[in-house]
Amino acid sequence: MINIKFSRHDLIFLNESGKEQARKTAQALHPTTPARFLQEMMEDNIPAIVTRQESLSVEFVQVGFSSYHFHEGGRAKFRAIVPRTGITEQLSPFDVIGYIGRLSSRVVRDTLYALRSLAEEMNLDLGLYGSVALEIMTGLPYLHIDSDIDILVRPRDDVGLCPFYEAVNRFSLVRRIDIEALCKDGAGVKLAELCTSQKTVLCKGLLFTELRPITCPTLPL
């Protein structure tokens, strides 16, 4: 059994050999996307994001890179494969939350502090991923006027998550908050789906994407 040391949304920083391997595989997978975007991301030391794995490997990790530049109507993004030996640092969404103070936007910074306080009151761990996490860890302009704030929540005990979802929806927010919750087996599920009348919810794990009935015991209800 391979020991899984990574989770979806983890940020990983690479050494020079790791960047070179990432560059080669990304260019092969995306031959029509301008290579300058990838080159710039490597030079700026932008972290890779752990994505769903096709299979477990003791040597390699499948990742994605997201540029703060846009190309053909969306962010310039690349899939890549990096060697585990090329990784110098790994941060989970729950690590990133500790760096809120780096944000230059006072409004977003204050919103995140408020969300973290709310999660603490409800006995939840709060994490950050997506554009807000990349801006925090790089200082580069990932957030724009229409950017969502992506947060991850994990119950510390057997507590319900819908009260948190309802409280967040009562916030007077300048940005949309997209909330993912961790299932008991580590998969992620959209909290909006859990807290509605849906009979099934889409769960995304490191190795799978599957529909689960709302009565599934792995769900964090």
PDB file of C-alpha atoms in Angstrom:
ATOM      1  CA  MET A   1       0.000   0.000   0.000  1.00  0.00           C
ATOM      2  CA  ILE A   2       1.390   3.397  -1.016  1.00  0.00           C
ATOM      3  CA  ASN A   3       1.258   5.966   1.740  1.00  0.00           C
ATOM      4  CA  ILE A   4      -0.749   8.919   0.380  1.00  0.00           C
ATOM      5  CA  LYS A   5       0.951  12.080   1.545  1.00  0.00           C
ATOM      6  CA  PHE A   6      -0.875  14.554  -0.641  1.00  0.00           C
ATOM      7  CA  SER A   7      -4.437  15.831  -0.864  1.00  0.00           C
ATOM      8  CA  ARG A   8      -6.330  17.796  -3.506  1.00  0.00           C
ATOM      9  CA  HIS A   9      -5.682  21.548  -3.327  1.00  0.00           C
ATOM     10  CA  ASP A  10      -2.283  21.155  -1.606  1.00  0.00           C
ATOM     11  CA  LEU A  11       0.302  23.661  -2.852  1.00  0.00           C
ATOM     12  CA  ILE A  12       3.772  22.330  -3.562  1.00  0.00           C
ATOM     13  CA  PHE A  13       6.920  24.306  -4.290  1.00  0.00           C
ATOM     14  CA  LEU A  14       9.609  22.855  -6.527  1.00  0.00           C
ATOM     15  CA  ASN A  15      13.385  22.916  -6.795  1.00  0.00           C
ATOM     16  CA  GLU A  16      15.062  23.499 -10.153  1.00  0.00           C
ATOM     17  CA  SER A  17      14.959  19.862 -11.234  1.00  0.00           C
ATOM     18  CA  GLY A  18      11.294  19.657 -10.264  1.00  0.00           C
ATOM     19  CA  LYS A  19      10.530  22.777 -12.306  1.00  0.00           C
ATOM     20  CA  GLU A  20      12.360  21.403 -15.322  1.00  0.00           C
ATOM     21  CA  GLN A  21      10.386  18.151 -15.193  1.00  0.00           C
ATOM     22  CA  ALA A  22       7.148  20.118 -14.761  1.00  0.00           C
ATOM     23  CA  ARG A  23       8.027  22.339 -17.729  1.00  0.00           C
ATOM     24  CA  LYS A  24       8.723  19.382 -20.015  1.00  0.00           C
ATOM     25  CA  THR A  25       5.542  17.477 -19.167  1.00  0.00           C
ATOM     26  CA  ALA A  26       3.363  20.609 -19.239  1.00  0.00           C
ATOM     27  CA  GLN A  27       4.610  21.647 -22.655  1.00  0.00           C
ATOM     28  CA  ALA A  28       3.964  18.157 -23.991  1.00  0.00           C
ATOM     29  CA  LEU A  29       0.418  18.160 -22.604  1.00  0.00           C
ATOM     30  CA  HIS A  30      -0.362  21.713 -23.783  1.00  0.00           C
ATOM     31  CA  PRO A  31       1.437  22.242 -27.109  1.00  0.00           C
ATOM     32  CA  THR A  32      -0.837  25.098 -28.234  1.00  0.00           C
ATOM     33  CA  THR A  33      -0.677  27.200 -25.049  1.00  0.00           C
ATOM     34  CA  PRO A  34       2.095  29.830 -25.176  1.00  0.00           C
ATOM     35  CA  ALA A  35       5.139  28.498 -23.321  1.00  0.00           C
ATOM     36  CA  ARG A  36       5.879  31.994 -21.986  1.00  0.00           C
ATOM     37  CA  PHE A  37       3.114  31.602 -19.401  1.00  0.00           C
ATOM     38  CA  LEU A  38       4.681  28.431 -18.043  1.00  0.00           C
ATOM     39  CA  GLN A  39       8.164  29.931 -18.139  1.00  0.00           C
ATOM     40  CA  GLU A  40       6.964  32.939 -16.169  1.00  0.00           C
ATOM     41  CA  MET A  41       5.315  30.744 -13.545  1.00  0.00           C
ATOM     42  CA  MET A  42       8.548  28.846 -13.040  1.00  0.00           C
ATOM     43  CA  GLU A  43      10.561  32.056 -12.744  1.00  0.00           C
ATOM     44  CA  ASP A  44       8.054  33.495 -10.249  1.00  0.00           C
ATOM     45  CA  ASN A  45       8.198  30.277  -8.180  1.00  0.00           C
ATOM     46  CA  ILE A  46       4.421  29.832  -8.406  1.00  0.00           C
ATOM     47  CA  PRO A  47       3.450  26.636  -6.583  1.00  0.00           C
ATOM     48  CA  ALA A  48       1.868  23.665  -8.288  1.00  0.00           C
ATOM     49  CA  ILE A  49      -1.546  22.458  -7.119  1.00  0.00           C
ATOM     50  CA  VAL A  50      -2.146  18.784  -6.364  1.00  0.00           C
ATOM     51  CA  THR A  51      -4.978  17.528  -8.566  1.00  0.00           C
ATOM     52  CA  ARG A  52      -6.809  14.231  -8.928  1.00  0.00           C
ATOM     53  CA  GLN A  53      -4.347  11.404  -9.539  1.00  0.00           C
ATOM     54  CA  GLU A  54      -4.850   8.831 -12.277  1.00  0.00           C
ATOM     55  CA  SER A  55      -3.026   6.372 -10.057  1.00  0.00           C
ATOM     56  CA  LEU A  56      -0.825   6.395  -6.989  1.00  0.00           C
ATOM     57  CA  SER A  57       2.911   6.652  -7.539  1.00  0.00           C
ATOM     58  CA  VAL A  58       5.822   6.553  -5.130  1.00  0.00           C
ATOM     59  CA  GLU A  59       7.831   8.696  -7.557  1.00  0.00           C
ATOM     60  CA  PHE A  60       5.543  11.252  -9.193  1.00  0.00           C
ATOM     61  CA  VAL A  61       2.616  13.564  -8.417  1.00  0.00           C
ATOM     62  CA  GLN A  62       0.109  14.949 -10.921  1.00  0.00           C
ATOM     63  CA  VAL A  63      -0.367  18.686 -10.513  1.00  0.00           C
ATOM     64  CA  GLY A  64      -1.773  21.780 -12.136  1.00  0.00           C
ATOM     65  CA  PHE A  65      -0.332  25.266 -12.597  1.00  0.00           C
ATOM     66  CA  SER A  66      -2.488  28.383 -12.799  1.00  0.00           C
ATOM     67  CA  SER A  67      -1.168  31.705 -14.076  1.00  0.00           C
ATOM     68  CA  TYR A  68      -2.477  35.085 -12.984  1.00  0.00           C
ATOM     69  CA  HIS A  69      -2.542  35.955 -16.697  1.00  0.00           C
ATOM     70  CA  PHE A  70      -5.526  35.171 -18.899  1.00  0.00           C
ATOM     71  CA  HIS A  71      -5.436  33.384 -22.242  1.00  0.00           C
ATOM     72  CA  GLU A  72      -8.359  32.771 -24.617  1.00  0.00           C
ATOM     73  CA  GLY A  73     -10.997  33.845 -22.090  1.00  0.00           C
ATOM     74  CA  GLY A  74      -9.654  32.072 -19.026  1.00  0.00           C
ATOM     75  CA  ARG A  75      -6.586  31.730 -16.870  1.00  0.00           C
ATOM     76  CA  ALA A  76      -3.581  30.139 -18.513  1.00  0.00           C
ATOM     77  CA  LYS A  77      -3.473  26.703 -16.889  1.00  0.00           C
ATOM     78  CA  PHE A  78      -1.235  23.689 -17.298  1.00  0.00           C
ATOM     79  CA  ARG A  79      -1.331  20.084 -16.192  1.00  0.00           C
ATOM     80  CA  ALA A  80       2.029  18.544 -15.351  1.00  0.00           C
ATOM     81  CA  ILE A  81       3.764  15.664 -13.612  1.00  0.00           C
ATOM     82  CA  VAL A  82       6.478  16.353 -11.053  1.00  0.00           C
ATOM     83  CA  PRO A  83       8.875  14.023  -9.244  1.00  0.00           C
ATOM     84  CA  ARG A  84       8.472  13.806  -5.504  1.00  0.00           C
ATOM     85  CA  THR A  85      12.224  14.397  -5.214  1.00  0.00           C
ATOM     86  CA  GLY A  86      11.677  17.810  -6.836  1.00  0.00           C
ATOM     87  CA  ILE A  87       9.371  19.042  -4.061  1.00  0.00           C
ATOM     88  CA  THR A  88      10.832  21.420  -1.482  1.00  0.00           C
ATOM     89  CA  GLU A  89       7.689  22.447   0.431  1.00  0.00           C
ATOM     90  CA  GLN A  90       4.073  21.358   0.758  1.00  0.00           C
ATOM     91  CA  LEU A  91       1.231  23.468   2.171  1.00  0.00           C
ATOM     92  CA  SER A  92      -2.315  22.270   2.766  1.00  0.00           C
ATOM     93  CA  PRO A  93      -5.258  24.701   2.618  1.00  0.00           C
ATOM     94  CA  PHE A  94      -5.211  24.581   6.421  1.00  0.00           C
ATOM     95  CA  ASP A  95      -1.598  25.801   6.399  1.00  0.00           C
ATOM     96  CA  VAL A  96      -2.348  28.648   3.983  1.00  0.00           C
ATOM     97  CA  ILE A  97      -4.951  30.126   6.346  1.00  0.00           C
ATOM     98  CA  GLY A  98      -2.093  31.132   8.648  1.00  0.00           C
ATOM     99  CA  TYR A  99      -0.794  33.627   6.085  1.00  0.00           C
ATOM    100  CA  ILE A 100      -3.904  35.811   5.670  1.00  0.00           C
ATOM    101  CA  GLY A 101      -1.954  38.858   6.787  1.00  0.00           C
ATOM    102  CA  ARG A 102       0.015  38.822   3.531  1.00  0.00           C
ATOM    103  CA  LEU A 103      -2.993  39.924   1.491  1.00  0.00           C
ATOM    104  CA  SER A 104      -2.843  43.504   0.276  1.00  0.00           C
ATOM    105  CA  SER A 105      -6.641  43.786  -0.063  1.00  0.00           C
ATOM    106  CA  ARG A 106      -8.013  44.908   3.293  1.00  0.00           C
ATOM    107  CA  VAL A 107     -11.559  43.937   2.325  1.00  0.00           C
ATOM    108  CA  VAL A 108     -10.614  40.356   1.414  1.00  0.00           C
ATOM    109  CA  ARG A 109      -8.289  40.102   4.400  1.00  0.00           C
ATOM    110  CA  ASP A 110     -11.007  41.209   6.830  1.00  0.00           C
ATOM    111  CA  THR A 111     -13.494  38.822   5.214  1.00  0.00           C
ATOM    112  CA  LEU A 112     -11.126  35.907   5.736  1.00  0.00           C
ATOM    113  CA  TYR A 113     -10.468  36.840   9.350  1.00  0.00           C
ATOM    114  CA  ALA A 114     -14.243  36.955   9.920  1.00  0.00           C
ATOM    115  CA  LEU A 115     -14.738  33.570   8.258  1.00  0.00           C
ATOM    116  CA  ARG A 116     -11.957  32.046  10.338  1.00  0.00           C
ATOM    117  CA  SER A 117     -13.478  33.404  13.547  1.00  0.00           C
ATOM    118  CA  LEU A 118     -16.883  32.037  12.564  1.00  0.00           C
ATOM    119  CA  ALA A 119     -15.386  28.619  11.846  1.00  0.00           C
ATOM    120  CA  GLU A 120     -13.614  28.649  15.223  1.00  0.00           C
ATOM    121  CA  GLU A 121     -16.886  29.404  16.989  1.00  0.00           C
ATOM    122  CA  MET A 122     -18.506  26.437  15.244  1.00  0.00           C
ATOM    123  CA  ASN A 123     -15.601  24.064  15.954  1.00  0.00           C
ATOM    124  CA  LEU A 124     -14.440  23.844  12.346  1.00  0.00           C
ATOM    125  CA  ASP A 125     -11.029  24.089  10.729  1.00  0.00           C
ATOM    126  CA  LEU A 126     -10.935  26.556   7.839  1.00  0.00           C
ATOM    127  CA  GLY A 127      -8.602  26.309   4.855  1.00  0.00           C
ATOM    128  CA  LEU A 128      -8.018  28.321   1.688  1.00  0.00           C
ATOM    129  CA  TYR A 129      -7.383  27.178  -1.871  1.00  0.00           C
ATOM    130  CA  GLY A 130      -7.754  28.500  -5.402  1.00  0.00           C
ATOM    131  CA  SER A 131      -6.947  32.075  -6.423  1.00  0.00           C
ATOM    132  CA  VAL A 132      -6.949  33.484  -2.910  1.00  0.00           C
ATOM    133  CA  ALA A 133      -4.422  30.880  -1.751  1.00  0.00           C
ATOM    134  CA  LEU A 134      -2.167  31.582  -4.734  1.00  0.00           C
ATOM    135  CA  GLU A 135      -2.289  35.333  -4.132  1.00  0.00           C
ATOM    136  CA  ILE A 136      -1.479  34.854  -0.454  1.00  0.00           C
ATOM    137  CA  MET A 137       1.507  32.610  -1.133  1.00  0.00           C
ATOM    138  CA  THR A 138       2.938  34.499  -4.136  1.00  0.00           C
ATOM    139  CA  GLY A 139       1.900  38.131  -3.669  1.00  0.00           C
ATOM    140  CA  LEU A 140       0.838  38.158  -7.331  1.00  0.00           C
ATOM    141  CA  PRO A 141      -2.519  39.558  -8.544  1.00  0.00           C
ATOM    142  CA  TYR A 142      -4.638  36.402  -8.759  1.00  0.00           C
ATOM    143  CA  LEU A 143      -7.795  37.971  -7.344  1.00  0.00           C
ATOM    144  CA  HIS A 144      -9.836  40.162  -9.648  1.00  0.00           C
ATOM    145  CA  ILE A 145     -13.218  41.813  -9.282  1.00  0.00           C
ATOM    146  CA  ASP A 146     -15.178  38.642 -10.132  1.00  0.00           C
ATOM    147  CA  SER A 147     -13.003  36.129  -8.265  1.00  0.00           C
ATOM    148  CA  ASP A 148     -14.643  33.750  -5.809  1.00  0.00           C
ATOM    149  CA  ILE A 149     -13.066  33.018  -2.460  1.00  0.00           C
ATOM    150  CA  ASP A 150     -12.586  29.255  -2.198  1.00  0.00           C
ATOM    151  CA  ILE A 151     -12.614  27.864   1.319  1.00  0.00           C
ATOM    152  CA  LEU A 152     -12.339  24.350   2.713  1.00  0.00           C
ATOM    153  CA  VAL A 153     -13.903  23.317   6.010  1.00  0.00           C
ATOM    154  CA  ARG A 154     -13.228  20.314   8.200  1.00  0.00           C
ATOM    155  CA  PRO A 155     -15.296  19.518  11.318  1.00  0.00           C
ATOM    156  CA  ARG A 156     -13.205  18.890  14.420  1.00  0.00           C
ATOM    157  CA  ASP A 157     -15.922  16.803  16.032  1.00  0.00           C
ATOM    158  CA  ASP A 158     -19.194  15.284  14.916  1.00  0.00           C
ATOM    159  CA  VAL A 159     -20.761  18.688  14.272  1.00  0.00           C
ATOM    160  CA  GLY A 160     -23.153  19.756  11.532  1.00  0.00           C
ATOM    161  CA  LEU A 161     -21.892  22.043   8.776  1.00  0.00           C
ATOM    162  CA  CYS A 162     -25.134  23.555   7.523  1.00  0.00           C
ATOM    163  CA  PRO A 163     -25.285  26.186  10.309  1.00  0.00           C
ATOM    164  CA  PHE A 164     -21.900  27.444   9.048  1.00  0.00           C
ATOM    165  CA  TYR A 165     -23.176  27.504   5.469  1.00  0.00           C
ATOM    166  CA  GLU A 166     -26.266  29.459   6.521  1.00  0.00           C
ATOM    167  CA  ALA A 167     -24.203  31.911   8.574  1.00  0.00           C
ATOM    168  CA  VAL A 168     -21.830  32.561   5.670  1.00  0.00           C
ATOM    169  CA  ASN A 169     -24.807  33.236   3.402  1.00  0.00           C
ATOM    170  CA  ARG A 170     -25.953  35.916   5.844  1.00  0.00           C
ATOM    171  CA  PHE A 171     -22.634  37.746   5.535  1.00  0.00           C
ATOM    172  CA  SER A 172     -22.642  41.038   3.674  1.00  0.00           C
ATOM    173  CA  LEU A 173     -19.943  40.055   1.196  1.00  0.00           C
ATOM    174  CA  VAL A 174     -18.358  41.775  -1.772  1.00  0.00           C
ATOM    175  CA  ARG A 175     -17.236  38.403  -3.154  1.00  0.00           C
ATOM    176  CA  ARG A 176     -18.906  35.045  -3.618  1.00  0.00           C
ATOM    177  CA  ILE A 177     -17.769  32.373  -1.167  1.00  0.00           C
ATOM    178  CA  ASP A 178     -17.450  28.849  -2.537  1.00  0.00           C
ATOM    179  CA  ILE A 179     -17.285  26.292   0.289  1.00  0.00           C
ATOM    180  CA  GLU A 180     -16.006  22.739   0.013  1.00  0.00           C
ATOM    181  CA  ALA A 181     -16.221  20.364   2.986  1.00  0.00           C
ATOM    182  CA  LEU A 182     -14.064  17.336   3.704  1.00  0.00           C
ATOM    183  CA  CYS A 183     -15.820  14.004   3.931  1.00  0.00           C
ATOM    184  CA  LYS A 184     -14.764  11.483   6.560  1.00  0.00           C
ATOM    185  CA  ASP A 185     -12.635   9.687   3.962  1.00  0.00           C
ATOM    186  CA  GLY A 186     -10.915  12.898   2.823  1.00  0.00           C
ATOM    187  CA  ALA A 187     -12.968  13.499  -0.316  1.00  0.00           C
ATOM    188  CA  GLY A 188     -14.314  16.988  -0.967  1.00  0.00           C
ATOM    189  CA  VAL A 189     -17.966  17.906  -1.440  1.00  0.00           C
ATOM    190  CA  LYS A 190     -19.600  21.269  -2.120  1.00  0.00           C
ATOM    191  CA  LEU A 191     -21.320  22.453   1.044  1.00  0.00           C
ATOM    192  CA  ALA A 192     -24.083  24.040  -1.024  1.00  0.00           C
ATOM    193  CA  GLU A 193     -24.997  20.557  -2.267  1.00  0.00           C
ATOM    194  CA  LEU A 194     -24.979  19.063   1.224  1.00  0.00           C
ATOM    195  CA  CYS A 195     -27.250  21.747   2.620  1.00  0.00           C
ATOM    196  CA  THR A 196     -29.957  21.561  -0.034  1.00  0.00           C
ATOM    197  CA  SER A 197     -32.585  18.940  -0.778  1.00  0.00           C
ATOM    198  CA  GLN A 198     -30.457  16.979  -3.269  1.00  0.00           C
ATOM    199  CA  LYS A 199     -30.575  13.194  -3.014  1.00  0.00           C
ATOM    200  CA  THR A 200     -27.010  12.725  -4.277  1.00  0.00           C
ATOM    201  CA  VAL A 201     -23.851  14.821  -4.041  1.00  0.00           C
ATOM    202  CA  LEU A 202     -20.652  14.836  -6.104  1.00  0.00           C
ATOM    203  CA  CYS A 203     -17.578  13.882  -4.079  1.00  0.00           C
ATOM    204  CA  LYS A 204     -14.017  14.390  -5.320  1.00  0.00           C
ATOM    205  CA  GLY A 205     -11.150  12.421  -3.842  1.00  0.00           C
ATOM    206  CA  LEU A 206      -7.493  12.173  -4.703  1.00  0.00           C
ATOM    207  CA  LEU A 207      -8.184   9.145  -6.908  1.00  0.00           C
ATOM    208  CA  PHE A 208     -11.858   9.385  -7.843  1.00  0.00           C
ATOM    209  CA  THR A 209     -14.919  11.462  -8.571  1.00  0.00           C
ATOM    210  CA  GLU A 210     -18.236   9.850  -7.654  1.00  0.00           C
ATOM    211  CA  LEU A 211     -21.847  10.505  -6.774  1.00  0.00           C
ATOM    212  CA  ARG A 212     -22.877   9.537  -3.254  1.00  0.00           C
ATOM    213  CA  PRO A 213     -26.335   9.353  -1.729  1.00  0.00           C
ATOM    214  CA  ILE A 214     -27.034  12.067   0.810  1.00  0.00           C
ATOM    215  CA  THR A 215     -27.409   9.257   3.380  1.00  0.00           C
ATOM    216  CA  CYS A 216     -23.809   8.033   2.825  1.00  0.00           C
ATOM    217  CA  PRO A 217     -22.057   7.723   6.229  1.00  0.00           C
ATOM    218  CA  THR A 218     -18.867   9.296   4.829  1.00  0.00           C
ATOM    219  CA  LEU A 219     -20.565  12.675   4.363  1.00  0.00           C
ATOM    220  CA  PRO A 220     -19.863  15.378   6.968  1.00  0.00           C
ATOM    221  CA  LEU A 221     -23.436  16.119   8.024  1.00  0.00           C
TER     222      LEU A 221
END
